[in-house]
PDB file of C-alpha atoms in Angstrom:
ATOM      1  CA  MET A   1    -130.056 -96.113  39.745  1.00  0.00           C
ATOM      2  CA  PRO A   2    -131.026 -98.461  37.587  1.00  0.00           C
ATOM      3  CA  SER A   3    -134.836 -99.140  38.325  1.00  0.00           C
ATOM      4  CA  PRO A   4    -136.316-102.741  39.381  1.00  0.00           C
ATOM      5  CA  GLY A   5    -137.349-103.368  36.108  1.00  0.00           C
ATOM      6  CA  ALA A   6    -134.225-102.601  34.428  1.00  0.00           C
ATOM      7  CA  MET A   7    -132.349-104.161  36.940  1.00  0.00           C
ATOM      8  CA  ALA A   8    -134.362-107.898  36.550  1.00  0.00           C
ATOM      9  CA  ASN A   9    -133.678-107.688  33.267  1.00  0.00           C
ATOM     10  CA  ARG A  10    -129.793-107.594  34.127  1.00  0.00           C
ATOM     11  CA  ARG A  11    -130.054-110.771  35.997  1.00  0.00           C
ATOM     12  CA  LEU A  12    -132.390-112.087  33.433  1.00  0.00           C
ATOM     13  CA  MET A  13    -129.780-111.548  30.689  1.00  0.00           C
ATOM     14  CA  VAL A  14    -127.165-113.580  32.752  1.00  0.00           C
ATOM     15  CA  TYR A  15    -129.134-116.232  33.119  1.00  0.00           C
ATOM     16  CA  ILE A  16    -129.788-116.834  29.930  1.00  0.00           C
ATOM     17  CA  VAL A  17    -125.682-116.220  28.883  1.00  0.00           C
ATOM     18  CA  GLY A  18    -125.126-118.980  31.534  1.00  0.00           C
ATOM     19  CA  ALA A  19    -127.027-120.833  30.385  1.00  0.00           C
ATOM     20  CA  ILE A  20    -125.427-120.978  26.671  1.00  0.00           C
ATOM     21  CA  GLY A  21    -122.248-121.537  28.321  1.00  0.00           C
ATOM     22  CA  ILE A  22    -123.670-124.722  30.071  1.00  0.00           C
ATOM     23  CA  LEU A  23    -125.402-125.927  27.009  1.00  0.00           C
ATOM     24  CA  SER A  24    -121.879-125.431  25.055  1.00  0.00           C
ATOM     25  CA  ILE A  25    -120.490-127.769  27.289  1.00  0.00           C
ATOM     26  CA  PHE A  26    -123.707-130.062  27.159  1.00  0.00           C
ATOM     27  CA  PHE A  27    -123.012-130.280  23.307  1.00  0.00           C
ATOM     28  CA  ILE A  28    -119.422-131.084  23.724  1.00  0.00           C
ATOM     29  CA  THR A  29    -120.268-133.546  25.965  1.00  0.00           C
ATOM     30  CA  PHE A  30    -122.681-135.330  24.286  1.00  0.00           C
ATOM     31  CA  SER A  31    -123.370-136.636  20.580  1.00  0.00           C
ATOM     32  CA  ARG A  32    -124.593-134.747  18.327  1.00  0.00           C
ATOM     33  CA  HIS A  33    -127.328-136.524  17.016  1.00  0.00           C
ATOM     34  CA  GLY A  34    -129.030-136.634  20.529  1.00  0.00           C
ATOM     35  CA  PRO A  35    -129.752-139.490  22.851  1.00  0.00           C
ATOM     36  CA  THR A  36    -131.403-142.667  21.374  1.00  0.00           C
ATOM     37  CA  VAL A  37    -135.000-143.210  22.741  1.00  0.00           C
ATOM     38  CA  SER A  38    -136.573-146.512  24.221  1.00  0.00           C
ATOM     39  CA  SER A  39    -140.179-147.240  22.944  1.00  0.00           C
ATOM     40  CA  ASN A  40    -140.823-148.841  25.850  1.00  0.00           C
ATOM     41  CA  THR A  41    -139.735-146.052  28.445  1.00  0.00           C
ATOM     42  CA  PRO A  42    -140.241-142.564  25.760  1.00  0.00           C
ATOM     43  CA  LEU A  43    -138.021-140.832  29.123  1.00  0.00           C
ATOM     44  CA  ALA A  44    -135.064-143.172  29.358  1.00  0.00           C
ATOM     45  CA  TYR A  45    -132.100-142.562  26.880  1.00  0.00           C
ATOM     46  CA  ALA A  46    -128.843-143.935  26.545  1.00  0.00           C
ATOM     47  CA  ALA A  47    -125.731-141.261  27.029  1.00  0.00           C
ATOM     48  CA  THR A  48    -122.919-141.256  24.951  1.00  0.00           C
ATOM     49  CA  PRO A  49    -119.596-141.893  26.435  1.00  0.00           C
ATOM     50  CA  ILE A  50    -117.830-138.522  27.081  1.00  0.00           C
ATOM     51  CA  HIS A  51    -115.080-140.616  25.510  1.00  0.00           C
ATOM     52  CA  GLU A  52    -116.318-141.260  22.486  1.00  0.00           C
ATOM     53  CA  VAL A  53    -117.407-137.821  21.349  1.00  0.00           C
ATOM     54  CA  THR A  54    -115.700-135.776  18.723  1.00  0.00           C
ATOM     55  CA  VAL A  55    -116.468-132.112  18.183  1.00  0.00           C
ATOM     56  CA  LYS A  56    -115.365-131.872  14.538  1.00  0.00           C
ATOM     57  CA  LYS A  57    -113.936-128.481  13.131  1.00  0.00           C
ATOM     58  CA  GLU A  58    -117.057-127.754  11.284  1.00  0.00           C
ATOM     59  CA  THR A  59    -119.152-127.622  14.392  1.00  0.00           C
ATOM     60  CA  LEU A  60    -116.980-125.775  16.001  1.00  0.00           C
ATOM     61  CA  ASN A  61    -116.757-122.985  13.066  1.00  0.00           C
ATOM     62  CA  GLY A  62    -120.218-123.018  11.672  1.00  0.00           C
ATOM     63  CA  GLY A  63    -122.446-119.998  11.488  1.00  0.00           C
ATOM     64  CA  ALA A  64    -125.156-118.525  13.830  1.00  0.00           C
ATOM     65  CA  ILE A  65    -127.488-120.685  14.912  1.00  0.00           C
ATOM     66  CA  MET A  66    -129.826-118.144  16.564  1.00  0.00           C
ATOM     67  CA  PRO A  67    -132.051-116.051  14.792  1.00  0.00           C
ATOM     68  CA  LYS A  68    -132.159-112.313  14.364  1.00  0.00           C
ATOM     69  CA  LEU A  69    -133.003-110.738  17.661  1.00  0.00           C
ATOM     70  CA  GLY A  70    -134.945-107.352  16.753  1.00  0.00           C
ATOM     71  CA  ASN A  71    -135.268-105.769  20.689  1.00  0.00           C
ATOM     72  CA  GLU A  72    -132.282-103.481  21.029  1.00  0.00           C
ATOM     73  CA  THR A  73    -132.757-102.687  24.379  1.00  0.00           C
ATOM     74  CA  LEU A  74    -132.915-106.600  24.801  1.00  0.00           C
ATOM     75  CA  LYS A  75    -129.436-106.857  22.767  1.00  0.00           C
ATOM     76  CA  ALA A  76    -127.686-104.106  24.666  1.00  0.00           C
ATOM     77  CA  GLU A  77    -128.712-106.183  28.388  1.00  0.00           C
ATOM     78  CA  LEU A  78    -127.737-109.648  26.562  1.00  0.00           C
ATOM     79  CA  GLY A  79    -124.723-108.310  25.198  1.00  0.00           C
ATOM     80  CA  ARG A  80    -122.708-106.270  28.585  1.00  0.00           C
ATOM     81  CA  ALA A  81    -124.635-109.955  30.075  1.00  0.00           C
ATOM     82  CA  ALA A  82    -122.346-111.793  27.912  1.00  0.00           C
ATOM     83  CA  TRP A  83    -119.160-109.849  28.244  1.00  0.00           C
ATOM     84  CA  LYS A  84    -118.965-110.234  31.779  1.00  0.00           C
ATOM     85  CA  VAL A  85    -119.579-114.306  31.351  1.00  0.00           C
ATOM     86  CA  LEU A  86    -116.217-113.976  29.203  1.00  0.00           C
ATOM     87  CA  HIS A  87    -114.370-111.734  30.537  1.00  0.00           C
ATOM     88  CA  THR A  88    -115.010-113.545  34.337  1.00  0.00           C
ATOM     89  CA  THR A  89    -114.549-116.905  32.678  1.00  0.00           C
ATOM     90  CA  MET A  90    -110.946-115.680  31.619  1.00  0.00           C
ATOM     91  CA  ALA A  91    -110.110-114.123  34.867  1.00  0.00           C
ATOM     92  CA  ARG A  92    -110.983-117.202  36.517  1.00  0.00           C
ATOM     93  CA  PHE A  93    -108.657-119.307  34.139  1.00  0.00           C
ATOM     94  CA  PRO A  94    -106.079-121.348  34.973  1.00  0.00           C
ATOM     95  CA  ASP A  95    -102.360-119.474  34.974  1.00  0.00           C
ATOM     96  CA  LYS A  96    -100.806-122.761  33.303  1.00  0.00           C
ATOM     97  CA  PRO A  97    -103.445-125.017  31.894  1.00  0.00           C
ATOM     98  CA  THR A  98    -103.120-128.276  30.932  1.00  0.00           C
ATOM     99  CA  GLU A  99    -103.659-129.202  26.882  1.00  0.00           C
ATOM    100  CA  ASP A 100    -107.208-130.118  27.689  1.00  0.00           C
ATOM    101  CA  GLU A 101    -107.814-127.066  29.590  1.00  0.00           C
ATOM    102  CA  SER A 102    -106.825-124.965  26.845  1.00  0.00           C
ATOM    103  CA  THR A 103    -108.642-126.608  24.406  1.00  0.00           C
ATOM    104  CA  ALA A 104    -111.759-126.804  26.202  1.00  0.00           C
ATOM    105  CA  LEU A 105    -111.503-122.833  26.185  1.00  0.00           C
ATOM    106  CA  PHE A 106    -111.179-122.742  22.674  1.00  0.00           C
ATOM    107  CA  SER A 107    -113.858-124.724  21.512  1.00  0.00           C
ATOM    108  CA  TYR A 108    -116.308-123.408  24.802  1.00  0.00           C
ATOM    109  CA  ILE A 109    -115.475-119.536  22.656  1.00  0.00           C
ATOM    110  CA  HIS A 110    -116.398-121.139  19.525  1.00  0.00           C
ATOM    111  CA  LEU A 111    -119.371-122.838  20.727  1.00  0.00           C
ATOM    112  CA  PHE A 112    -120.634-119.689  22.508  1.00  0.00           C
ATOM    113  CA  ALA A 113    -120.619-117.792  19.518  1.00  0.00           C
ATOM    114  CA  ARG A 114    -122.856-120.331  17.603  1.00  0.00           C
ATOM    115  CA  LEU A 115    -124.681-120.721  20.421  1.00  0.00           C
ATOM    116  CA  TYR A 116    -125.311-116.828  20.959  1.00  0.00           C
ATOM    117  CA  PRO A 117    -129.201-115.870  21.176  1.00  0.00           C
ATOM    118  CA  CYS A 118    -128.634-113.235  18.868  1.00  0.00           C
ATOM    119  CA  GLY A 119    -127.720-114.235  15.384  1.00  0.00           C
ATOM    120  CA  GLU A 120    -126.859-111.397  13.191  1.00  0.00           C
ATOM    121  CA  CYS A 121    -124.209-110.637  16.383  1.00  0.00           C
ATOM    122  CA  ALA A 122    -122.976-114.108  16.611  1.00  0.00           C
ATOM    123  CA  GLY A 123    -122.395-113.942  12.774  1.00  0.00           C
ATOM    124  CA  HIS A 124    -120.277-110.594  13.493  1.00  0.00           C
ATOM    125  CA  PHE A 125    -118.749-111.969  16.481  1.00  0.00           C
ATOM    126  CA  ARG A 126    -117.604-115.488  14.016  1.00  0.00           C
ATOM    127  CA  LYS A 127    -116.083-112.871  11.843  1.00  0.00           C
ATOM    128  CA  ILE A 128    -114.012-111.250  14.105  1.00  0.00           C
ATOM    129  CA  LEU A 129    -113.182-114.852  15.532  1.00  0.00           C
ATOM    130  CA  GLU A 130    -111.460-115.868  12.066  1.00  0.00           C
ATOM    131  CA  LYS A 131    -109.216-112.372  12.023  1.00  0.00           C
ATOM    132  CA  PHE A 132    -107.956-113.180  15.850  1.00  0.00           C
ATOM    133  CA  PRO A 133    -108.698-116.340  17.022  1.00  0.00           C
ATOM    134  CA  PRO A 134    -108.917-117.274  21.019  1.00  0.00           C
ATOM    135  CA  GLN A 135    -105.884-117.401  22.816  1.00  0.00           C
ATOM    136  CA  VAL A 136    -105.731-119.781  25.406  1.00  0.00           C
ATOM    137  CA  LYS A 137    -102.105-120.170  26.700  1.00  0.00           C
ATOM    138  CA  SER A 138    -102.700-118.701  30.077  1.00  0.00           C
ATOM    139  CA  ARG A 139    -105.445-116.857  32.105  1.00  0.00           C
ATOM    140  CA  SER A 140    -103.110-113.697  30.687  1.00  0.00           C
ATOM    141  CA  SER A 141    -103.154-113.720  27.379  1.00  0.00           C
ATOM    142  CA  ALA A 142    -106.944-115.427  27.344  1.00  0.00           C
ATOM    143  CA  ALA A 143    -108.065-111.960  29.488  1.00  0.00           C
ATOM    144  CA  VAL A 144    -106.516-109.635  26.756  1.00  0.00           C
ATOM    145  CA  TRP A 145    -107.664-111.528  23.718  1.00  0.00           C
ATOM    146  CA  ALA A 146    -110.906-110.992  25.755  1.00  0.00           C
ATOM    147  CA  CYS A 147    -110.258-107.524  26.353  1.00  0.00           C
ATOM    148  CA  TYR A 148    -108.937-106.925  22.331  1.00  0.00           C
ATOM    149  CA  VAL A 149    -111.849-108.882  20.695  1.00  0.00           C
ATOM    150  CA  HIS A 150    -114.298-106.762  23.311  1.00  0.00           C
ATOM    151  CA  ASN A 151    -112.793-103.056  21.850  1.00  0.00           C
ATOM    152  CA  GLU A 152    -112.643-104.462  18.185  1.00  0.00           C
ATOM    153  CA  VAL A 153    -116.727-105.552  18.735  1.00  0.00           C
ATOM    154  CA  ASN A 154    -116.946-101.841  20.312  1.00  0.00           C
ATOM    155  CA  PHE A 155    -115.051-100.263  17.569  1.00  0.00           C
ATOM    156  CA  SER A 156    -117.467-102.206  14.921  1.00  0.00           C
ATOM    157  CA  LEU A 157    -120.401-100.432  16.195  1.00  0.00           C
ATOM    158  CA  LYS A 158    -119.220 -97.250  17.124  1.00  0.00           C
ATOM    159  CA  LYS A 159    -118.836 -97.890  21.035  1.00  0.00           C
ATOM    160  CA  PRO A 160    -115.820 -96.223  23.509  1.00  0.00           C
ATOM    161  CA  LYS A 161    -113.077 -97.978  24.042  1.00  0.00           C
ATOM    162  CA  PHE A 162    -113.244-101.028  26.245  1.00  0.00           C
ATOM    163  CA  ASP A 163    -110.709 -99.773  29.619  1.00  0.00           C
ATOM    164  CA  CYS A 164    -108.223-102.916  29.300  1.00  0.00           C
ATOM    165  CA  ASP A 165    -105.897-101.475  32.700  1.00  0.00           C
ATOM    166  CA  HIS A 166    -108.349-102.347  34.950  1.00  0.00           C
ATOM    167  CA  ILE A 167    -109.924-105.315  33.895  1.00  0.00           C
ATOM    168  CA  GLY A 168    -109.260-107.829  36.454  1.00  0.00           C
ATOM    169  CA  ASP A 169    -110.998-105.180  39.425  1.00  0.00           C
ATOM    170  CA  PHE A 170    -113.731-104.651  36.821  1.00  0.00           C
ATOM    171  CA  TYR A 171    -114.876-108.727  36.942  1.00  0.00           C
ATOM    172  CA  LYS A 172    -114.187-109.423  40.683  1.00  0.00           C
ATOM    173  CA  CYS A 173    -116.520-112.394  40.742  1.00  0.00           C
ATOM    174  CA  GLY A 174    -116.179-112.585  44.331  1.00  0.00           C
ATOM    175  CA  CYS A 175    -114.862-115.916  44.464  1.00  0.00           C
ATOM    176  CA  ALA A 176    -112.920-117.719  47.374  1.00  0.00           C
ATOM    177  CA  GLY A 177    -109.026-117.652  44.996  1.00  0.00           C
ATOM    178  CA  GLU A 178    -109.692-113.458  44.856  1.00  0.00           C
ATOM    179  CA  GLU A 179    -108.343-113.656  48.646  1.00  0.00           C
ATOM    180  CA  GLU A 180    -105.451-114.622  47.365  1.00  0.00           C
ATOM    181  CA  GLU A 181    -104.987-112.532  44.461  1.00  0.00           C
ATOM    182  CA  LYS A 182    -104.442-109.813  47.433  1.00  0.00           C
ATOM    183  CA  GLY A 183    -100.945-111.058  48.487  1.00  0.00           C
ATOM    184  CA  LYS A 184     -99.565-110.494  45.027  1.00  0.00           C
ATOM    185  CA  THR A 185     -96.584-107.929  45.025  1.00  0.00           C
ATOM    186  CA  LYS A 186     -97.302-104.731  42.559  1.00  0.00           C
ATOM    187  CA  GLU A 187     -94.638-106.242  39.973  1.00  0.00           C
ATOM    188  CA  GLU A 188     -96.665-109.874  39.911  1.00  0.00           C
ATOM    189  CA  GLU A 189    -100.251-107.522  39.241  1.00  0.00           C
ATOM    190  CA  ALA A 190     -98.539-105.070  36.887  1.00  0.00           C
ATOM    191  CA  ALA A 191     -97.199-108.645  34.769  1.00  0.00           C
ATOM    192  CA  GLU A 192    -100.633-109.565  34.457  1.00  0.00           C
ATOM    193  CA  LYS A 193    -101.774-106.799  33.513  1.00  0.00           C
ATOM    194  CA  SER A 194     -99.652-106.015  30.147  1.00  0.00           C
ATOM    195  CA  PRO A 195     -98.771-109.559  29.747  1.00  0.00           C
ATOM    196  CA  ASP A 196     -96.444-109.646  26.423  1.00  0.00           C
ATOM    197  CA  LEU A 197     -98.771-111.121  24.320  1.00  0.00           C
ATOM    198  CA  LYS A 198     -99.105-110.201  20.453  1.00  0.00           C
ATOM    199  CA  ILE A 199    -102.910-111.099  19.604  1.00  0.00           C
ATOM    200  CA  GLU A 200    -102.340-113.603  16.235  1.00  0.00           C
ATOM    201  CA  ARG A 201    -104.496-112.104  12.997  1.00  0.00           C
ATOM    202  CA  GLU A 202    -104.758-114.169  10.159  1.00  0.00           C
ATOM    203  CA  PRO A 203    -103.964-113.086   7.086  1.00  0.00           C
TER     204      PRO A 203
END
């Protein structure tokens, strides 16, 4: 059984990774130049309307922002928390997303990689993203892609293969929608676990 200290560290890592997601959305929403500060009211600022914000390709594909993380224990805790957030995100993504929703997930994944707190880990993950771009056409394609790149990371770190067959059970979030999932037939569940998907790899 994990010690109270280990459980506290695990919760802290989940909070940190969740904060990365919030910052990614904030980064997309507001201008890269930041708020305009009033000289009369130091705490007041003018936010850029969301319809005027454009995330450039260089912003999505830029290098890692954070410095190297030397603490191996924290690095491992962070990795587990990050995978939990990513896999749960894919499991909750719409089955038939709109173009806007697919674009949002694609942007989120790339910004998540850039803002990941472990700089060298972010650099390695960005190389994997270059070879295997995010698949965001459906929940199934996103979930299978995430599991595939998880194993690419594990392979590079000489870790055991991650079991993709039961990923839906492993990352249940306790959300209300999961009650509806229980009513699915075995054929529907099998189709979701083994979708006809080819991971696109760039030359």
